[in-house]
Short mmCIF file of C-alpha atoms and ligand atoms in Angstrom, two decimals:
data_model
loop_
_atom_site.label_atom_id
_atom_site.label_comp_id
_atom_site.label_asym_id
_atom_site.label_seq_id
_atom_site.Cartn_x
_atom_site.Cartn_y
_atom_site.Cartn_z
CA MET A 22 -0.73 51.02 -3.76
CA GLY A 23 3.36 52.33 -4.70
CA LEU A 24 5.25 53.02 -7.79
CA SER A 25 7.37 49.96 -8.71
CA ASN A 26 10.39 49.17 -10.99
CA SER A 27 10.20 45.31 -10.23
CA LEU A 28 8.04 43.39 -12.62
CA GLU A 29 7.85 40.58 -10.06
CA ASN A 30 6.61 42.99 -7.26
CA ALA A 31 4.97 45.11 -9.39
CA PRO A 32 1.13 46.11 -8.01
CA ALA A 33 -1.44 45.10 -11.08
CA GLY A 34 -1.32 48.31 -13.45
CA THR A 35 2.50 49.13 -13.02
CA ARG A 36 4.76 48.11 -15.95
CA ALA A 37 8.46 48.27 -15.43
CA LEU A 38 10.42 49.74 -18.20
CA SER A 39 13.95 50.51 -17.12
CA SER A 40 15.79 51.07 -13.65
CA ARG A 41 15.14 54.85 -13.86
CA LEU A 42 11.48 54.72 -15.23
CA SER A 43 8.35 53.20 -13.59
CA VAL A 44 4.93 53.84 -14.57
CA LEU A 45 1.71 53.18 -13.04
CA CYS A 46 -1.61 52.95 -14.85
CA PRO A 47 -4.76 53.15 -12.85
CA LEU A 48 -6.57 54.59 -15.71
CA ASP A 49 -6.62 51.16 -17.41
CA HIS A 50 -9.21 49.75 -15.46
CA ASP A 51 -12.16 52.21 -15.64
CA PHE A 52 -11.47 54.64 -18.46
CA LEU A 53 -14.10 53.35 -20.80
CA ALA A 54 -16.77 53.21 -18.00
CA THR A 55 -16.19 56.80 -17.48
CA LEU A 56 -15.92 57.80 -20.75
CA ALA A 57 -19.30 56.07 -21.47
CA ARG A 58 -21.10 57.95 -18.42
CA ASP A 59 -19.61 61.52 -19.05
CA VAL A 60 -20.67 61.23 -22.64
CA MET A 61 -23.94 59.66 -22.08
CA ALA A 62 -24.68 62.75 -19.50
CA GLY A 63 -23.08 65.28 -21.68
CA LEU A 64 -24.89 64.66 -25.02
CA GLY A 65 -27.92 64.17 -23.02
CA ASP A 66 -27.41 67.73 -21.61
CA GLN A 67 -29.31 70.84 -23.06
CA PRO A 68 -27.18 72.63 -23.93
CA LYS A 69 -24.77 69.57 -25.10
CA LYS A 70 -21.17 69.60 -23.79
CA LEU A 71 -18.41 67.18 -23.46
CA PRO A 72 -15.45 67.23 -21.04
CA PRO A 73 -12.10 68.41 -22.28
CA LYS A 74 -10.03 65.59 -21.17
CA TYR A 75 -11.51 63.38 -23.82
CA PHE A 76 -9.42 65.33 -26.37
CA TYR A 77 -6.26 63.66 -25.10
CA ASP A 78 -5.75 60.44 -26.90
CA ASP A 79 -2.53 59.98 -28.64
CA LEU A 80 -3.57 62.02 -31.86
CA GLY A 81 -5.16 64.69 -29.45
CA SER A 82 -1.87 64.86 -27.28
CA GLN A 83 0.29 65.49 -30.36
CA LEU A 84 -2.31 68.13 -31.79
CA PHE A 85 -1.99 69.95 -28.53
CA ASP A 86 1.69 70.03 -28.70
CA ARG A 87 1.27 71.49 -32.50
CA ILE A 88 -0.89 74.28 -31.17
CA CYS A 89 1.69 75.32 -28.80
CA ASP A 90 4.08 76.06 -31.82
CA THR A 91 1.17 77.92 -33.76
CA PRO A 92 1.94 81.68 -33.86
CA GLU A 93 -1.18 82.58 -32.18
CA TYR A 94 -0.65 80.82 -29.56
CA TYR A 95 1.08 82.92 -27.03
CA GLN A 96 1.02 80.85 -24.22
CA THR A 97 3.55 77.98 -24.29
CA ARG A 98 6.09 80.50 -25.35
CA THR A 99 5.42 83.22 -22.47
CA GLU A 100 5.22 80.78 -19.81
CA GLN A 101 8.39 78.79 -20.91
CA ALA A 102 10.13 82.14 -21.04
CA LEU A 103 8.66 83.13 -17.54
CA LEU A 104 9.71 79.64 -16.10
CA GLU A 105 13.05 80.24 -17.51
CA ARG A 106 13.59 83.25 -15.64
CA ILE A 107 12.24 82.21 -12.20
CA ALA A 108 13.36 78.60 -11.84
CA GLY A 109 16.73 78.97 -10.41
CA GLY A 110 15.20 81.05 -7.78
CA LEU A 111 12.46 78.59 -6.83
CA VAL A 112 14.84 75.54 -6.83
CA GLU A 113 16.92 77.42 -4.61
CA GLU A 114 14.00 78.36 -2.21
CA ILE A 115 12.48 75.00 -2.29
CA ALA A 116 15.09 72.47 -2.59
CA PRO A 117 12.68 70.32 -4.03
CA THR A 118 13.05 66.27 -3.66
CA ASP A 119 10.46 65.63 -6.16
CA VAL A 120 8.92 67.58 -9.39
CA ILE A 121 5.01 66.30 -9.77
CA GLU A 122 3.67 67.78 -12.74
CA LEU A 123 -0.02 67.33 -13.19
CA GLY A 124 -1.28 67.45 -16.77
CA SER A 125 2.61 67.15 -17.76
CA GLY A 126 1.51 66.48 -21.54
CA ALA A 127 4.89 66.78 -23.89
CA ALA A 128 6.89 68.12 -20.48
CA ARG A 129 8.36 71.01 -22.87
CA LYS A 130 8.40 73.64 -20.12
CA THR A 131 9.58 71.11 -17.28
CA ARG A 132 12.79 71.17 -18.59
CA ALA A 133 13.55 74.99 -17.30
CA VAL A 134 12.75 73.32 -13.70
CA LEU A 135 15.23 70.26 -14.61
CA ASP A 136 17.79 72.27 -15.53
CA ALA A 137 17.58 74.50 -12.50
CA VAL A 138 17.77 71.24 -10.41
CA HIS A 139 20.56 69.85 -12.33
CA ARG A 140 22.71 73.44 -11.74
CA SER A 141 21.75 72.95 -7.97
CA GLY A 142 23.31 69.47 -7.96
CA ARG A 143 20.64 67.81 -5.33
CA PRO A 144 19.04 64.38 -6.22
CA CYS A 145 15.28 65.17 -7.46
CA ARG A 146 12.86 62.87 -8.75
CA TYR A 147 10.51 63.80 -11.51
CA VAL A 148 6.72 62.45 -11.37
CA PRO A 149 4.64 63.45 -14.60
CA PHE A 150 0.99 62.61 -14.45
CA ASP A 151 -1.33 62.71 -17.33
CA VAL A 152 -4.34 60.74 -18.81
CA SER A 153 -2.40 60.09 -21.98
CA GLU A 154 0.04 57.25 -21.87
CA GLY A 155 1.57 57.24 -24.92
CA MET A 156 2.54 61.35 -24.43
CA LEU A 157 3.65 60.53 -20.92
CA ARG A 158 5.97 57.63 -22.17
CA ARG A 159 7.43 59.81 -25.04
CA SER A 160 8.33 62.47 -22.93
CA ALA A 161 9.52 60.50 -19.99
CA ARG A 162 11.83 58.51 -21.96
CA GLN A 163 13.19 62.02 -23.78
CA LEU A 164 13.82 63.34 -20.44
CA LEU A 165 15.61 60.31 -19.40
CA ASP A 166 18.08 60.72 -22.45
CA GLU A 167 18.41 64.22 -21.55
CA TYR A 168 19.24 64.04 -17.54
CA GLU A 169 21.32 60.92 -16.96
CA TRP A 170 20.88 61.62 -13.11
CA LEU A 171 16.87 61.81 -13.08
CA THR A 172 14.28 59.18 -12.33
CA VAL A 173 10.75 59.32 -13.47
CA SER A 174 7.97 57.80 -11.77
CA GLY A 175 5.08 58.39 -14.39
CA ILE A 176 1.53 58.03 -13.60
CA VAL A 177 -1.19 57.39 -16.29
CA GLY A 178 -4.15 58.52 -14.45
CA ASP A 179 -7.20 60.82 -14.15
CA TYR A 180 -6.21 63.83 -11.82
CA ASP A 181 -9.84 64.07 -10.61
CA ARG A 182 -9.79 60.44 -9.51
CA HIS A 183 -5.68 59.46 -9.05
CA LEU A 184 -4.42 61.95 -6.77
CA SER A 185 -4.01 59.93 -4.03
CA LEU A 186 -1.76 57.63 -6.16
CA LEU A 187 1.09 60.61 -5.67
CA PRO A 188 4.07 59.46 -4.19
CA PRO A 189 4.73 60.80 -0.72
CA GLY A 190 8.24 63.35 -0.54
CA ASN A 191 9.71 65.95 1.86
CA ARG A 192 9.60 68.76 -0.12
CA ARG A 193 7.73 68.58 -3.44
CA LEU A 194 7.14 70.92 -5.97
CA LEU A 195 3.77 70.39 -7.73
CA LEU A 196 3.53 71.97 -11.30
CA PHE A 197 0.03 72.50 -13.31
CA LEU A 198 0.87 74.25 -16.21
CA GLY A 199 -0.56 75.32 -19.07
CA GLY A 200 -3.44 77.52 -18.06
CA THR A 201 -4.93 73.90 -17.69
CA ILE A 202 -7.08 75.29 -14.21
CA GLY A 203 -9.16 77.43 -16.67
CA ASN A 204 -10.50 74.14 -18.06
CA SER A 205 -12.63 73.90 -15.13
CA GLU A 206 -15.62 75.72 -14.08
CA PRO A 207 -15.02 78.10 -10.74
CA GLU A 208 -16.20 75.45 -7.91
CA GLU A 209 -14.82 72.57 -9.98
CA ALA A 210 -11.42 74.21 -10.00
CA VAL A 211 -11.55 75.17 -6.24
CA ARG A 212 -12.79 71.13 -5.42
CA PHE A 213 -9.63 70.11 -7.31
CA LEU A 214 -6.99 72.49 -5.85
CA SER A 215 -8.59 71.77 -2.51
CA ARG A 216 -8.16 67.98 -3.24
CA VAL A 217 -4.55 68.86 -3.97
CA ARG A 218 -3.87 71.02 -1.36
CA ALA A 219 -5.40 68.22 0.87
CA ASN A 220 -2.49 66.05 -0.52
CA MET A 221 0.33 68.67 -0.01
CA GLY A 222 2.67 68.73 3.35
CA PRO A 223 3.57 71.65 5.02
CA CYS A 224 7.07 71.90 2.97
CA ASP A 225 5.40 71.34 -0.58
CA ARG A 226 4.42 74.37 -2.96
CA LEU A 227 2.69 74.48 -6.18
CA LEU A 228 3.54 76.58 -8.93
CA LEU A 229 0.36 77.21 -11.14
CA GLY A 230 0.12 78.31 -14.31
CA THR A 231 -2.65 80.90 -15.26
CA ASP A 232 -3.68 82.78 -18.76
CA LEU A 233 -4.64 86.29 -18.00
CA VAL A 234 -7.29 88.50 -19.03
CA LYS A 235 -6.05 90.50 -22.09
CA ASP A 236 -6.98 92.11 -25.49
CA HIS A 237 -9.95 89.98 -26.93
CA ALA A 238 -8.53 89.84 -30.24
CA VAL A 239 -5.56 88.32 -29.01
CA LEU A 240 -7.43 85.91 -27.35
CA ASN A 241 -9.69 85.02 -29.90
CA ALA A 242 -6.88 84.29 -32.38
CA ALA A 243 -5.26 82.05 -30.02
CA TYR A 244 -8.08 79.44 -30.25
CA ASN A 245 -8.46 80.14 -34.11
CA ASP A 246 -5.08 79.77 -35.43
CA ARG A 247 -4.90 80.18 -39.33
CA ALA A 248 -3.32 76.42 -40.09
CA GLY A 249 -6.50 75.00 -38.34
CA VAL A 250 -4.69 73.17 -35.96
CA THR A 251 -6.83 74.11 -32.75
CA ALA A 252 -9.89 72.77 -35.10
CA SER A 253 -8.59 69.53 -35.96
CA PHE A 254 -7.96 69.27 -31.97
CA ASN A 255 -11.37 70.08 -31.19
CA LYS A 256 -12.97 67.42 -33.55
CA ASN A 257 -10.61 64.88 -32.20
CA VAL A 258 -12.98 64.39 -29.27
CA LEU A 259 -15.30 63.31 -31.94
CA SER A 260 -12.80 60.66 -33.29
CA VAL A 261 -12.33 59.60 -29.57
CA ILE A 262 -16.12 58.87 -29.29
CA ASN A 263 -15.98 57.18 -32.62
CA GLY A 264 -13.16 55.11 -31.64
CA GLU A 265 -14.04 53.93 -28.14
CA LEU A 266 -17.64 53.97 -27.99
CA ASP A 267 -18.60 53.07 -31.67
CA GLY A 268 -19.99 56.61 -32.63
CA HIS A 269 -20.84 57.62 -35.89
CA PHE A 270 -19.99 61.46 -35.79
CA ASP A 271 -19.05 62.55 -39.46
CA LEU A 272 -16.40 65.19 -38.50
CA ALA A 273 -17.19 67.07 -41.70
CA ARG A 274 -20.64 67.79 -40.37
CA PHE A 275 -19.30 69.72 -37.82
CA GLU A 276 -17.38 73.04 -37.43
CA HIS A 277 -15.02 74.47 -34.93
CA VAL A 278 -16.09 77.51 -32.93
CA ALA A 279 -13.93 79.45 -30.61
CA PHE A 280 -14.61 82.90 -29.03
CA PHE A 281 -14.00 85.24 -25.89
CA GLU A 282 -17.29 85.59 -23.51
CA PRO A 283 -16.43 88.50 -21.50
CA GLU A 284 -19.15 88.17 -18.86
CA CYS A 285 -17.52 84.61 -17.44
CA SER A 286 -13.98 85.83 -18.80
CA GLN A 287 -13.49 82.50 -20.57
CA ILE A 288 -12.69 81.38 -24.20
CA GLU A 289 -15.30 78.68 -25.10
CA MET A 290 -14.63 76.25 -27.74
CA HIS A 291 -17.72 74.56 -29.23
CA LEU A 292 -18.41 72.13 -32.18
CA ARG A 293 -21.45 73.58 -34.63
CA SER A 294 -23.60 71.31 -36.36
CA THR A 295 -23.66 72.51 -40.00
CA ILE A 296 -26.81 70.40 -41.06
CA ASP A 297 -29.71 68.86 -38.85
CA GLN A 298 -28.45 65.32 -37.99
CA THR A 299 -28.95 62.35 -35.95
CA VAL A 300 -25.81 60.87 -34.74
CA CYS A 301 -26.05 56.97 -33.04
CA VAL A 302 -23.45 56.03 -30.43
CA ASP A 303 -23.74 52.14 -30.60
CA ARG A 304 -21.93 51.22 -27.50
CA LEU A 305 -24.27 53.98 -25.26
CA GLU A 306 -27.84 52.66 -27.43
CA MET A 307 -27.97 56.20 -27.93
CA HIS A 308 -29.57 58.38 -30.85
CA VAL A 309 -28.38 62.23 -30.44
CA ASP A 310 -30.19 64.64 -32.66
CA PHE A 311 -28.62 68.02 -33.88
CA ALA A 312 -30.35 70.68 -35.39
CA ALA A 313 -28.38 72.54 -38.00
CA GLY A 314 -26.30 75.46 -36.28
CA GLU A 315 -26.85 73.85 -32.96
CA THR A 316 -23.47 73.76 -30.90
CA MET A 317 -22.23 71.97 -28.12
CA ARG A 318 -19.39 73.14 -25.85
CA THR A 319 -16.35 71.18 -25.63
CA GLU A 320 -13.84 73.16 -23.59
CA ILE A 321 -13.68 76.45 -21.57
CA SER A 322 -10.31 78.14 -20.69
CA ARG A 323 -10.77 80.59 -17.96
CA LYS A 324 -8.74 83.74 -17.94
CA PHE A 325 -7.71 85.19 -15.01
CA SER A 326 -6.36 88.29 -12.89
CA ARG A 327 -3.95 88.29 -9.98
CA ALA A 328 -7.08 89.02 -7.38
CA SER A 329 -9.11 86.02 -8.97
CA VAL A 330 -6.05 83.82 -8.70
CA ALA A 331 -5.39 84.65 -5.26
CA SER A 332 -9.23 84.51 -4.01
CA MET A 333 -9.34 80.74 -5.94
CA LEU A 334 -6.37 79.78 -3.82
CA ALA A 335 -7.63 80.88 -0.62
CA ALA A 336 -10.72 78.97 -1.21
CA SER A 337 -8.83 76.08 -1.44
CA GLY A 338 -6.70 76.34 1.48
CA LEU A 339 -3.65 77.71 -0.30
CA GLU A 340 -2.04 81.00 0.12
CA LEU A 341 -0.06 82.64 -2.81
CA CYS A 342 3.36 83.21 -2.04
CA HIS A 343 4.96 84.85 -5.07
CA TRP A 344 3.35 86.17 -8.41
CA PHE A 345 5.41 86.03 -11.50
CA VAL A 346 4.46 87.87 -14.70
CA PRO A 347 6.60 88.50 -17.84
CA ASP A 348 6.86 92.44 -19.09
CA ASN A 349 3.40 92.16 -21.21
CA ASP A 350 0.96 90.89 -18.38
CA TYR A 351 0.19 87.68 -20.81
CA PHE A 352 0.29 85.02 -18.42
CA ALA A 353 1.28 84.42 -14.54
CA LEU A 354 2.72 81.74 -12.31
CA SER A 355 1.81 81.74 -8.89
CA LEU A 356 3.55 79.92 -5.71
CA SER A 357 1.67 78.92 -2.98
CA LYS A 358 1.59 77.02 0.15
CA PRO A 359 -0.61 75.22 2.02
CA VAL A 360 -2.70 77.45 4.85
C1 SAM B 5 -3.72 71.86 -22.07
S1 SAM B 5 -2.66 70.30 -22.04
C2 SAM B 5 -1.42 71.23 -21.07
C3 SAM B 5 -0.19 70.17 -21.23
C4 SAM B 5 1.27 70.85 -20.50
N1 SAM B 5 1.11 70.81 -19.01
C5 SAM B 5 1.40 72.52 -20.86
O1 SAM B 5 1.38 73.31 -20.12
O2 SAM B 5 1.49 72.54 -22.34
C6 SAM B 5 -3.44 69.73 -20.78
C7 SAM B 5 -2.81 68.49 -20.56
O3 SAM B 5 -3.69 67.95 -19.24
C8 SAM B 5 -3.82 66.36 -19.35
N2 SAM B 5 -5.14 66.09 -18.62
C9 SAM B 5 -6.17 66.91 -19.24
N3 SAM B 5 -7.60 66.30 -18.18
C10 SAM B 5 -6.56 65.28 -17.17
C11 SAM B 5 -7.13 64.60 -16.36
N4 SAM B 5 -8.45 64.79 -15.96
N5 SAM B 5 -6.32 63.95 -15.55
C12 SAM B 5 -4.91 64.01 -16.17
N6 SAM B 5 -4.57 64.65 -16.91
C13 SAM B 5 -5.49 65.57 -17.62
C14 SAM B 5 -3.85 66.32 -21.31
O4 SAM B 5 -3.65 64.89 -21.36
C15 SAM B 5 -2.69 67.50 -21.47
O5 SAM B 5 -1.68 66.67 -21.16
#
């Protein structure tokens, strides 16, 4: 299936928007079935857990974007400043024909790379890839307004299932930013990166953003912002289940919990039931019992070191070429290539 700008020739799921924008939507077909399967498995498990990708409906994506602006969430501004510092050198070294961004979200930091591409004067296509269609379309339109030379070929998909839809190119720079790789368990992350690696040609490069281990108080504060935006984001997964699967979660009966767990070097985000309760999810014909104080895990966010990033990349068939960190060592960007 190829990306297309033409409505007449468009494969199912492709919608033409303008001559510089095309969006492929493989997610349309099976989103609900996958959500139902994952929720049934996660709520039936002991302890209960839910996959983090279901935070990101349109509201969840906007809440994540607001988290990025909270004073406690150092990750976005640290990675942004680092990218601005290194983007010129990267673009000179790679001369990308395509910038592909997995989990592109609001594509805030992408501008640092696109500015460097603009300065290089070479043509380049941008390929955002995200589960959140509204956010992808909004950010694509903004980028097209800002960069009149740019073409955008978006993919509204699940990068666990639809990576094969990435368009081919000569020298593709793949971005996976925001520390999102940390949301996967170690083996899952290696399986994912191995699939990314299998998709890469010899001249393609992967720029991976990873959050680093640091003072626990800084980590804990980042996931417990005083304005409560992270708490709203966390509870949004319950609204998604209510909306899509006719669930009856009362958000007021769950509270946000997030803490650093040093043994696994990860932040864990949970929702804790404040009372004994049974919640029905009609479309799954499920009745889920929660004891007062019981938590279900909604996200992990693993924190890395240079050694743990290098070994994760090596296990995935990738070789670390450059390691970039800011002065405070809070966050790292690593450039890798297929072995
Ligand atoms: C932590 S946010 C990072 C957003 C942005 N890259 C940044 O650095 O600020 C994770 C992003 O990945 C997207 N995402 C999560 N799981 C996904 C999946 N399985 N497939 C595609 N996109 C996914 C979310 O919609 C969200 O935009």
